[in-house]
XYZ file of C-alpha atoms in Angstrom:
687
model
C 172.591 197.870 1.978
C 175.077 198.128 4.936
C 173.521 200.996 6.855
C 169.748 199.532 6.402
C 171.034 196.644 7.690
C 172.778 198.243 11.041
C 169.575 199.923 11.314
C 167.510 197.077 11.528
C 169.817 195.556 13.845
C 170.285 198.447 16.091
C 166.262 199.232 16.255
C 165.887 195.467 17.396
C 167.929 195.843 19.762
C 166.316 198.485 21.096
C 163.151 196.481 21.418
C 164.651 193.831 23.274
C 166.307 196.385 25.910
C 162.520 197.083 26.397
C 162.259 193.573 27.508
C 165.661 192.813 29.370
C 164.644 196.496 31.020
C 162.179 194.732 32.745
C 163.974 191.697 34.180
C 167.244 193.643 35.120
C 165.446 195.554 37.689
C 168.623 196.774 39.836
C 170.525 198.171 36.401
C 168.857 201.468 34.808
C 167.878 201.037 30.858
C 170.520 203.472 29.695
C 173.276 201.378 31.220
C 171.924 197.806 29.955
C 171.276 199.399 26.258
C 175.162 201.011 26.900
C 176.008 196.995 27.385
C 174.089 195.902 24.122
C 175.876 198.196 22.525
C 179.501 197.198 23.698
C 178.209 193.247 23.247
C 177.124 194.581 19.451
C 181.200 196.555 18.391
C 182.307 193.194 19.788
C 180.762 190.677 17.827
C 179.392 192.456 15.043
C 181.946 193.738 12.638
C 182.818 193.876 8.805
C 180.132 196.021 6.733
C 178.092 196.744 9.689
C 180.576 199.034 11.320
C 179.649 202.809 11.951
C 181.102 205.787 12.920
C 179.640 207.887 14.735
C 179.043 211.989 12.627
C 179.087 214.065 15.859
C 176.907 217.047 14.018
C 174.880 214.504 12.997
C 174.441 212.619 16.462
C 173.128 216.618 17.369
C 170.567 217.553 15.398
C 169.237 213.981 14.891
C 169.201 212.889 18.491
C 170.382 215.171 21.059
C 168.020 218.041 19.697
C 164.812 216.260 19.283
C 164.554 214.570 22.742
C 165.691 218.077 24.289
C 163.039 219.430 22.751
C 160.507 217.034 24.115
C 162.266 217.395 27.466
C 161.554 220.896 27.037
C 157.973 220.380 26.736
C 157.657 218.691 29.539
C 159.285 220.383 32.204
C 157.521 222.260 34.861
C 157.886 225.739 34.179
C 156.887 227.211 37.563
C 159.508 225.182 39.002
C 162.315 226.602 36.661
C 161.240 229.887 36.878
C 161.477 229.218 40.343
C 164.669 227.813 40.233
C 166.079 229.707 37.246
C 169.105 231.153 39.430
C 170.069 227.535 40.469
C 169.609 226.554 37.228
C 172.016 228.632 35.052
C 174.371 229.058 37.721
C 174.452 224.675 37.340
C 174.821 225.431 33.756
C 177.160 227.927 33.086
C 179.022 228.622 35.776
C 179.725 225.444 37.041
C 180.662 224.231 33.438
C 183.202 226.850 33.058
C 185.132 226.005 36.328
C 184.479 222.465 35.878
C 186.555 223.290 32.579
C 189.074 224.936 34.235
C 189.354 223.073 37.289
C 189.710 219.639 34.748
C 192.023 221.132 32.846
C 194.386 222.273 35.157
C 194.546 218.760 37.347
C 195.273 216.936 33.366
C 197.690 218.765 32.840
C 199.251 218.524 36.107
C 199.429 214.866 36.412
C 199.612 214.706 33.043
C 201.973 217.061 31.807
C 202.644 215.284 27.941
C 198.796 217.243 27.601
C 198.530 220.519 27.103
C 196.772 222.684 28.896
C 194.232 224.010 26.260
C 193.389 220.253 25.150
C 193.216 219.590 28.552
C 190.666 222.279 28.477
C 188.969 220.912 25.895
C 188.253 217.654 27.468
C 187.291 219.367 30.632
C 184.366 221.563 28.737
C 183.242 218.198 27.151
C 182.636 216.814 30.698
C 180.171 219.933 31.317
C 176.908 218.775 30.049
C 175.225 216.317 32.153
C 172.849 214.015 30.074
C 169.265 214.691 29.884
C 167.888 211.011 28.471
C 170.451 209.705 31.636
C 168.751 212.406 33.880
C 165.350 211.366 32.721
C 165.723 207.700 33.153
C 166.955 208.098 36.482
C 163.768 210.084 37.390
C 161.976 206.678 37.138
C 164.395 204.760 39.709
C 164.708 206.911 42.224
C 162.213 209.688 44.098
C 163.256 213.444 43.467
C 161.834 215.777 45.052
C 160.857 218.890 42.955
C 163.790 220.790 43.634
C 165.938 218.130 42.725
C 164.190 217.223 39.202
C 164.000 220.534 38.385
C 167.343 221.456 38.626
C 168.545 218.063 36.863
C 166.247 218.782 34.162
C 166.823 222.479 33.455
C 170.843 222.042 34.092
C 170.958 219.025 31.323
C 168.637 221.639 28.698
C 171.055 224.302 29.125
C 174.600 223.213 30.232
C 174.577 221.430 26.349
C 175.299 224.411 24.818
C 177.993 226.260 27.314
C 180.094 222.785 27.294
C 179.867 223.120 23.580
C 180.694 226.738 23.318
C 183.814 226.552 26.128
C 185.106 222.975 24.166
C 184.661 225.362 20.630
C 186.519 227.625 22.166
C 189.423 225.693 23.904
C 190.208 223.373 20.744
C 190.267 227.138 19.155
C 193.073 227.379 20.907
C 194.634 224.285 20.976
C 194.780 224.357 17.277
C 195.915 227.596 16.485
C 197.963 228.315 19.421
C 196.168 231.880 20.142
C 193.012 232.627 23.224
C 192.036 235.858 23.187
C 189.573 236.256 26.824
C 187.656 239.097 25.011
C 186.463 237.653 21.901
C 186.014 234.142 23.543
C 183.741 235.989 26.027
C 181.902 237.983 23.325
C 181.407 235.050 21.185
C 179.885 232.961 24.276
C 177.490 235.627 24.594
C 176.421 235.890 21.153
C 176.223 232.179 20.804
C 173.942 232.187 24.321
C 172.067 234.745 24.368
C 171.577 234.483 20.166
C 170.261 230.801 20.339
C 167.993 231.481 23.231
C 166.217 235.116 21.536
C 166.166 232.863 17.433
C 164.575 230.137 19.676
C 161.353 232.040 20.735
C 161.614 233.807 17.234
C 161.198 230.729 15.837
C 158.925 229.222 18.246
C 156.616 232.245 17.540
C 156.601 232.075 14.130
C 155.917 227.770 14.018
C 152.442 228.594 16.645
C 151.655 231.342 14.352
C 152.243 228.442 11.221
C 150.151 226.273 13.299
C 147.472 228.471 13.924
C 147.680 229.504 9.756
C 146.754 226.075 8.675
C 144.091 225.791 11.866
C 141.854 229.204 10.223
C 142.130 227.683 6.961
C 140.720 224.348 8.137
C 143.654 221.969 6.920
C 145.175 221.435 10.157
C 144.939 217.237 10.618
C 146.326 215.509 13.335
C 149.229 214.231 11.405
C 150.297 217.078 10.228
C 150.232 218.650 13.510
C 152.252 215.608 15.252
C 154.700 215.099 12.351
C 154.732 219.326 12.838
C 156.150 218.676 16.111
C 158.974 215.726 14.788
C 160.138 217.902 12.577
C 160.260 221.338 14.247
C 163.290 220.765 16.309
C 165.390 219.496 13.581
C 164.536 222.473 11.748
C 165.385 224.475 14.629
C 168.475 223.305 15.099
C 169.907 223.616 11.612
C 168.294 227.397 11.203
C 170.473 228.144 14.577
C 173.718 226.917 13.979
C 173.017 227.849 10.075
C 173.372 231.413 11.654
C 176.137 230.620 14.420
C 174.678 230.740 17.196
C 173.426 227.800 19.870
C 171.369 224.869 18.079
C 170.681 223.418 21.659
C 169.882 226.353 23.281
C 167.219 226.919 20.204
C 165.838 223.828 20.505
C 164.898 224.149 24.386
C 163.988 227.986 24.259
C 161.356 226.632 21.540
C 160.229 223.919 23.045
C 159.510 226.146 26.549
C 157.800 229.163 24.533
C 155.463 226.475 22.155
C 154.595 224.971 26.266
C 153.906 228.451 27.683
C 151.559 229.452 25.170
C 147.490 228.707 26.838
C 146.288 225.452 24.567
C 142.801 225.259 23.063
C 140.181 223.142 25.064
C 138.716 222.011 21.921
C 137.891 218.289 21.346
C 140.262 218.252 17.991
C 143.070 220.235 20.395
C 142.811 217.267 23.082
C 142.644 214.577 20.338
C 145.651 216.431 18.830
C 147.396 216.311 22.816
C 146.482 212.111 23.182
C 148.108 211.295 19.612
C 151.024 213.729 20.133
C 152.188 212.936 23.543
C 151.715 208.858 22.239
C 154.344 209.228 19.647
C 156.959 211.797 21.402
C 156.671 208.646 23.989
C 157.424 206.532 21.556
C 160.042 208.281 19.558
C 161.792 209.407 22.956
C 162.198 205.492 23.614
C 163.529 204.768 20.538
C 166.067 207.535 19.822
C 166.691 207.138 23.707
C 167.967 203.634 22.982
C 169.594 204.360 19.668
C 171.699 207.277 21.399
C 172.964 204.671 24.502
C 173.547 201.752 22.347
C 175.431 203.711 19.958
C 177.544 205.129 22.923
C 178.054 201.630 23.977
C 179.839 200.758 20.449
C 181.752 204.193 20.524
C 183.568 203.396 23.831
C 185.344 200.111 22.830
C 186.606 201.748 19.595
C 188.213 204.815 21.854
C 189.582 201.988 24.346
C 190.991 199.792 22.084
C 192.903 202.549 19.686
C 194.193 204.507 23.135
C 194.905 201.305 24.681
C 197.458 199.827 22.042
C 199.046 203.488 21.293
C 199.917 204.477 25.443
C 203.176 203.199 26.275
C 201.123 203.646 29.833
C 197.671 202.538 29.540
C 197.189 201.998 33.744
C 197.942 205.318 33.736
C 195.045 206.588 31.691
C 193.301 204.501 34.514
C 194.228 206.494 36.865
C 193.416 209.624 34.740
C 190.088 208.693 34.854
C 189.321 208.056 38.345
C 191.184 211.925 38.986
C 189.064 213.259 36.312
C 185.894 211.903 37.917
C 186.670 212.588 41.570
C 187.397 215.759 40.762
C 184.351 216.497 38.455
C 182.234 214.916 41.362
C 183.822 216.447 44.199
C 183.233 219.843 42.515
C 179.656 219.122 41.648
C 179.180 218.138 45.354
C 180.545 221.083 46.688
C 178.410 222.980 43.996
C 174.995 221.965 44.408
C 175.629 221.947 48.865
C 175.752 225.853 48.438
C 173.663 225.867 46.189
C 170.907 224.048 48.434
C 172.162 225.857 51.638
C 171.913 229.206 50.273
C 168.035 228.442 48.905
C 167.076 226.867 52.702
C 168.701 229.583 54.384
C 166.827 232.238 51.974
C 163.647 230.276 53.053
C 164.477 230.678 56.514
C 164.355 234.566 55.911
C 161.386 234.284 54.563
C 159.919 232.532 57.386
C 159.213 229.502 55.538
C 161.346 227.004 57.249
C 159.230 226.499 59.612
C 156.343 225.758 57.735
C 158.339 223.919 54.950
C 161.379 221.983 56.082
C 161.448 221.958 60.052
C 158.666 219.031 59.991
C 160.786 217.071 57.803
C 164.196 217.934 59.019
C 163.240 218.231 63.375
C 167.329 219.107 64.296
C 169.721 221.161 63.340
C 171.807 217.741 63.102
C 169.448 216.049 61.094
C 168.796 218.484 59.056
C 172.935 218.830 57.889
C 172.637 215.550 56.988
C 169.575 215.910 55.077
C 171.342 218.647 53.190
C 174.539 216.243 52.621
C 171.701 213.863 51.118
C 170.035 215.915 48.794
C 173.175 217.370 47.452
C 174.672 213.856 46.998
C 172.034 212.761 45.042
C 171.485 216.176 42.748
C 175.328 215.305 42.654
C 175.543 211.653 41.130
C 172.265 212.859 39.265
C 173.800 214.478 36.485
C 175.750 211.713 34.909
C 177.860 212.017 31.808
C 176.634 211.051 28.268
C 175.982 210.475 24.812
C 176.681 214.530 24.058
C 179.950 214.303 26.293
C 181.132 211.810 23.624
C 179.999 213.572 20.715
C 181.392 216.282 21.854
C 185.206 214.687 22.319
C 184.730 212.645 19.173
C 184.842 216.151 17.402
C 188.152 216.668 18.275
C 190.362 217.951 14.662
C 192.701 215.291 13.682
C 195.661 217.478 13.245
C 196.464 221.048 14.235
C 196.865 224.371 12.068
C 200.473 223.479 11.312
C 199.354 220.394 10.023
C 200.946 218.317 13.142
C 198.829 215.569 15.110
C 196.147 216.848 17.689
C 198.170 216.480 21.096
C 197.035 213.294 23.419
C 193.505 213.060 21.102
C 193.453 209.175 21.869
C 194.275 209.818 25.283
C 191.174 212.338 25.752
C 188.313 210.229 23.990
C 189.510 207.136 26.227
C 189.023 209.596 29.584
C 185.910 210.723 28.204
C 184.709 207.709 27.808
C 185.890 206.115 31.235
C 183.928 209.192 32.771
C 180.692 208.671 31.191
C 180.649 204.995 32.452
C 182.192 205.623 35.980
C 179.652 208.332 36.562
C 177.193 206.472 34.706
C 177.277 203.833 37.171
C 177.610 205.247 40.172
C 173.924 206.922 39.297
C 172.697 203.564 38.910
C 174.169 201.604 41.897
C 174.769 204.827 44.042
C 172.101 207.382 44.514
C 169.112 204.251 44.460
C 170.700 203.992 48.271
C 170.329 207.750 49.181
C 166.562 208.109 48.244
C 163.958 205.860 48.145
C 162.587 204.016 44.826
C 158.956 206.241 43.454
C 156.058 203.931 43.907
C 153.701 203.693 40.880
C 150.358 205.113 42.180
C 147.920 203.247 43.620
C 144.276 203.661 43.407
C 143.821 205.005 46.765
C 146.387 207.726 45.694
C 144.538 208.045 42.168
C 141.357 208.837 43.951
C 142.843 211.378 46.433
C 144.638 213.217 43.376
C 141.473 213.412 41.408
C 139.211 214.310 44.552
C 141.421 217.257 45.245
C 141.617 218.685 41.602
C 137.599 218.616 41.783
C 137.729 220.379 44.671
C 139.691 223.409 42.841
C 137.449 222.937 40.095
C 134.317 223.319 42.282
C 135.621 226.466 44.143
C 136.169 228.203 40.728
C 132.685 227.703 39.188
C 131.068 228.832 42.048
C 133.029 232.133 42.215
C 132.843 232.505 38.798
C 129.513 231.491 37.106
C 127.231 230.938 40.380
C 126.130 234.458 39.852
C 125.284 234.294 36.011
C 124.130 230.518 35.933
C 122.956 229.250 39.092
C 121.046 226.231 38.113
C 123.881 224.897 35.608
C 126.589 225.155 38.576
C 124.333 223.500 40.880
C 123.833 220.896 38.388
C 127.576 221.068 37.913
C 128.897 220.698 41.026
C 126.429 218.542 42.326
C 127.945 215.522 39.656
C 131.167 216.843 40.905
C 130.673 216.911 45.117
C 128.977 213.218 44.441
C 132.121 211.790 42.749
C 134.806 213.607 45.037
C 133.027 211.604 47.781
C 132.714 208.128 45.857
C 136.450 208.839 44.952
C 137.600 209.330 48.657
C 135.608 205.662 49.305
C 137.841 202.578 49.635
C 138.916 201.729 46.077
C 136.617 197.989 46.601
C 133.316 200.412 46.626
C 134.725 201.974 43.965
C 134.116 200.301 41.053
C 130.824 199.659 42.618
C 129.833 203.434 42.522
C 130.568 203.635 38.795
C 128.749 199.730 37.730
C 125.628 201.655 39.406
C 125.633 204.932 38.234
C 126.385 203.230 34.705
C 123.257 200.567 35.261
C 121.056 204.261 36.459
C 122.346 205.482 32.904
C 121.787 202.956 30.875
C 118.580 202.504 32.413
C 117.120 206.456 31.819
C 118.277 205.567 28.133
C 116.174 202.488 27.600
C 113.310 204.523 29.062
C 113.916 207.358 26.391
C 113.765 205.033 23.390
C 110.281 203.164 24.733
C 109.373 206.963 24.806
C 110.671 207.843 21.395
C 109.869 204.455 20.049
C 105.972 205.027 21.277
C 106.060 208.486 19.586
C 105.210 210.345 23.473
C 107.612 213.062 22.754
C 108.635 215.406 19.933
C 111.870 213.738 18.519
C 114.228 216.960 19.255
C 113.606 216.632 23.037
C 114.770 213.051 22.774
C 117.608 213.690 20.950
C 118.924 216.248 22.801
C 117.915 214.664 26.457
C 119.652 211.775 24.700
C 122.761 213.381 23.990
C 122.606 214.400 27.385
C 122.155 210.958 28.876
C 124.893 209.918 26.466
C 127.794 213.012 27.578
C 126.850 212.032 31.226
C 127.729 208.067 31.050
C 130.582 209.053 29.404
C 132.072 211.257 32.167
C 130.723 208.780 34.651
C 131.802 205.452 32.668
C 135.221 207.174 30.888
C 137.952 207.128 34.627
C 137.167 203.606 35.263
C 137.676 202.493 31.226
C 140.901 203.943 31.148
C 142.025 202.477 34.404
C 140.373 199.087 34.314
C 140.583 198.214 30.609
C 139.344 194.779 29.668
C 139.399 193.164 32.650
C 137.533 190.124 31.182
C 136.117 188.997 27.934
C 132.499 189.916 29.502
C 133.995 193.394 30.305
C 134.705 193.707 26.721
C 131.319 192.214 25.406
C 129.815 194.460 27.574
C 131.547 197.321 26.396
C 131.141 196.219 22.418
C 127.340 195.963 22.753
C 126.936 199.346 24.726
C 128.808 200.625 21.942
C 126.599 199.040 19.278
C 123.618 200.174 21.040
C 124.945 203.644 21.670
C 125.248 203.477 17.616
C 121.778 202.364 16.855
C 120.469 204.483 19.220
C 122.309 207.058 18.146
C 121.489 206.568 13.981
C 117.361 206.584 14.911
C 117.391 209.339 16.976
C 119.390 211.259 14.555
C 117.669 214.414 12.032
C 119.087 215.768 9.101
C 119.646 218.641 11.206
C 120.573 219.870 14.651
C 117.399 219.537 16.898
C 115.869 223.146 17.937
C 113.434 222.853 20.525
C 110.661 224.761 20.435
C 109.062 223.777 23.992
C 111.557 224.280 26.600
C 108.545 222.805 29.102
C 108.306 219.793 26.987
C 112.083 219.670 27.385
C 112.521 220.234 31.610
C 109.018 217.754 31.783
C 111.506 215.176 30.177
C 114.503 216.060 32.605
C 112.426 215.712 35.086
C 110.907 212.477 33.887
C 114.576 210.910 33.557
C 115.004 211.661 37.039
C 112.281 210.437 38.327
C 113.429 207.037 36.340
C 117.075 207.199 38.152
C 115.142 207.092 41.169
C 112.953 204.383 40.250
C 115.480 202.172 39.231
C 118.286 202.899 42.345
C 115.161 202.250 45.437
C 114.703 199.093 43.351
C 118.658 198.506 43.899
C 118.372 199.395 47.435
C 116.127 196.035 47.837
C 119.063 193.778 47.302
C 120.611 191.645 50.360
C 124.560 193.329 49.473
C 125.089 195.803 52.013
C 127.768 197.531 50.174
C 125.223 197.753 47.168
C 122.359 198.365 49.181
C 124.433 201.522 50.228
C 125.696 202.731 47.455
C 122.643 202.255 46.337
C 121.047 205.280 49.025
C 123.975 207.193 48.159
C 123.367 207.635 44.541
C 119.541 208.185 44.851
C 119.833 211.191 47.428
C 122.081 212.915 44.463
C 119.119 212.552 42.145
C 116.968 213.541 44.648
C 118.614 216.371 44.890
C 118.352 217.010 41.280
C 115.299 216.828 40.996
C 114.685 219.469 43.531
C 116.377 221.727 42.043
C 114.450 220.627 38.748
C 110.736 221.436 40.656
C 112.222 224.797 42.229
C 113.624 226.259 38.983
C 111.205 229.002 37.208
C 109.688 226.769 34.233
C 110.289 230.404 32.475
C 113.890 229.324 31.894
C 114.723 225.557 31.296
C 115.546 226.531 27.451
C 119.300 227.621 27.678
C 119.571 225.555 30.886
C 121.719 222.691 28.556
C 122.897 224.455 27.072
C 124.467 226.058 29.909
C 125.445 223.269 31.289
C 127.483 221.500 28.899
C 129.258 225.173 28.359
C 129.857 224.539 32.430
C 130.806 220.861 31.947
C 133.205 221.647 29.173
C 134.765 224.412 31.148
C 135.065 221.945 34.252
C 137.380 220.197 32.045
C 139.427 223.010 31.221
C 139.928 223.833 34.458
C 140.741 220.474 35.921
C 144.053 220.799 33.128
C 144.863 223.698 34.905
C 144.487 222.345 38.589
C 146.839 219.783 37.332
C 149.396 221.477 36.272
C 149.393 223.849 39.259
C 149.394 221.004 41.624
C 152.546 218.953 39.831
C 154.338 222.552 39.802
C 153.754 223.024 43.548
C 154.673 219.434 43.974
C 151.314 218.218 45.155
C 151.028 215.405 42.694
C 154.181 213.734 41.160
C 154.976 213.117 37.607
C 152.797 209.976 37.484
C 149.757 210.988 39.288
C 149.682 214.207 37.026
C 149.893 212.550 33.672
C 147.664 209.632 34.488
C 144.538 212.368 35.459
C 145.766 214.334 32.479
C 144.843 211.625 29.964
C 141.634 210.904 32.155
C 140.803 215.087 30.728
C 142.087 214.777 27.194
C 139.592 211.054 27.227
C 136.874 213.112 28.829
C 137.156 216.280 26.744
C 136.691 214.212 23.083
C 134.236 211.663 23.786
C 131.866 214.709 25.708
C 132.541 216.321 23.083
C 131.867 213.228 20.386
C 128.513 212.735 22.404
C 126.576 216.418 21.361
C 127.128 215.573 17.726
């Protein structure tokens, strides 16, 4: 019951932190949660005392968080900056381990060199959770975010392996550089290789289950949540890096092309939402538990050490060395990167406009290096590694300076987190949430690329279908590029027009003027058009008023009744293609008639919007009238296929623009969620 009580309390405080984070704007969420953990350690005692099991901590918290991070990192940018990422994640960690070790042994000779190396290795990893939280408080460029995210995914493994070698040397008193290098290579490369293999196996399992028709959303999401835990345990059991195995598997799963079916879109929506909640909870638990552990390290060491003030001096000295070394390292990497761009004659295009003079260019390089330096604070992984220091050596003696090492690690964590929170925002502006104008412009950019791709790939095979789809996309692009106050009016009048068409279609069905199969197919066409027109505004302006909610419910109920009335026992078969063509022409005529009526309004803006939409329907009418009557039987099939293809292409364009740094993560996420909803609703509308 004590453990249950602690779990309930800590989850309650995680929930509280989400509220405090909105009230305390200048302090990042990790620091708020560490503060809550400190208060818990001070005021909650007795049966709720909790000791951290580092191995369990890594598998239950760090592994899932890194798996989620690896699934979201930009693969193209990671590949483009791979050498710099590996340089930071491996070379810098090893160099930092040696530098901190020598400095600590020099300043405090009572700490053996091998034990000091162990602390240096523990301070190597940056905290992926803290880096993720930092990205929401400062504006990072694409290279900075890629370096920080990629580094934090890999340096955990290099830091842990280096730490294990240093501890082994401190415990046994023996160290072999050859053996250490060989073991490091086996752990590092073995973890990557095993992760790729496990990722392939997981994909085959999902494909097999899907192939026999047993996959469900619950199964898929649960499988995703369980995967990093299983990968980590298997890798550690085979004595390779569990962290790297998890990261490699996550990268592989994301690199494999995803299905574009309605079910796949639904799974991605649910999976994204579940991972957001899980990541928030795990992040909160990590930092609150970090806060509960720091007082234990301070209290035990403070009382046992004869000169506690010297420990504080060591904390500042080690922090200063780590930060300066990291800054110089990052500055050299950035300088090499920009020199390489200059040699490729890309400097003038990519950077010269931002850095007009040599002096400004140098200052900007220093500023960027400082942001990347301070943006890699130490965190829960460092503390969990430090707590794995053994109590005794192989000879039965007490492990040298164990308490002092944990104290210094805790102090460095706090200082680096404080610097990341208070100094980094001074160097770079805070990110702005995407406004409606940015969203409309980004959406228009994506659709322009989709139109180009559709015309290049399909115009020769399905000219009319391409014309229909591209005409709709072009009209939406023009609307997206209009001002925000008229943008909603575009959607409103277009939806009203489609609703009018559906009412006329109902009247035709009730009077028996057309074949039921033709009416059913036409109804699906209009329903899909309605979803394509209305989902975006619904996604970004949900429930603006009770009137809007009521209208939404009435529309959904009306859709249901129409669907029930028009549904037949089997899929409709259109034997008379001319009748279907005539029905499409009739619906366009009704739209034109309705929009001409809307032109009579006294509102200038509404009249302009109605005129603009009227021109679009007139274009479609001309295309339909000029099209040969011998082909319309497969027109809608081709249009439907191209609409679904356009949604798939939009996802690819969004990812490409995000990885090229043209779209921010927030904009890309917003656009991606829209497309997922459209994929799911569009497929559902045809059933």
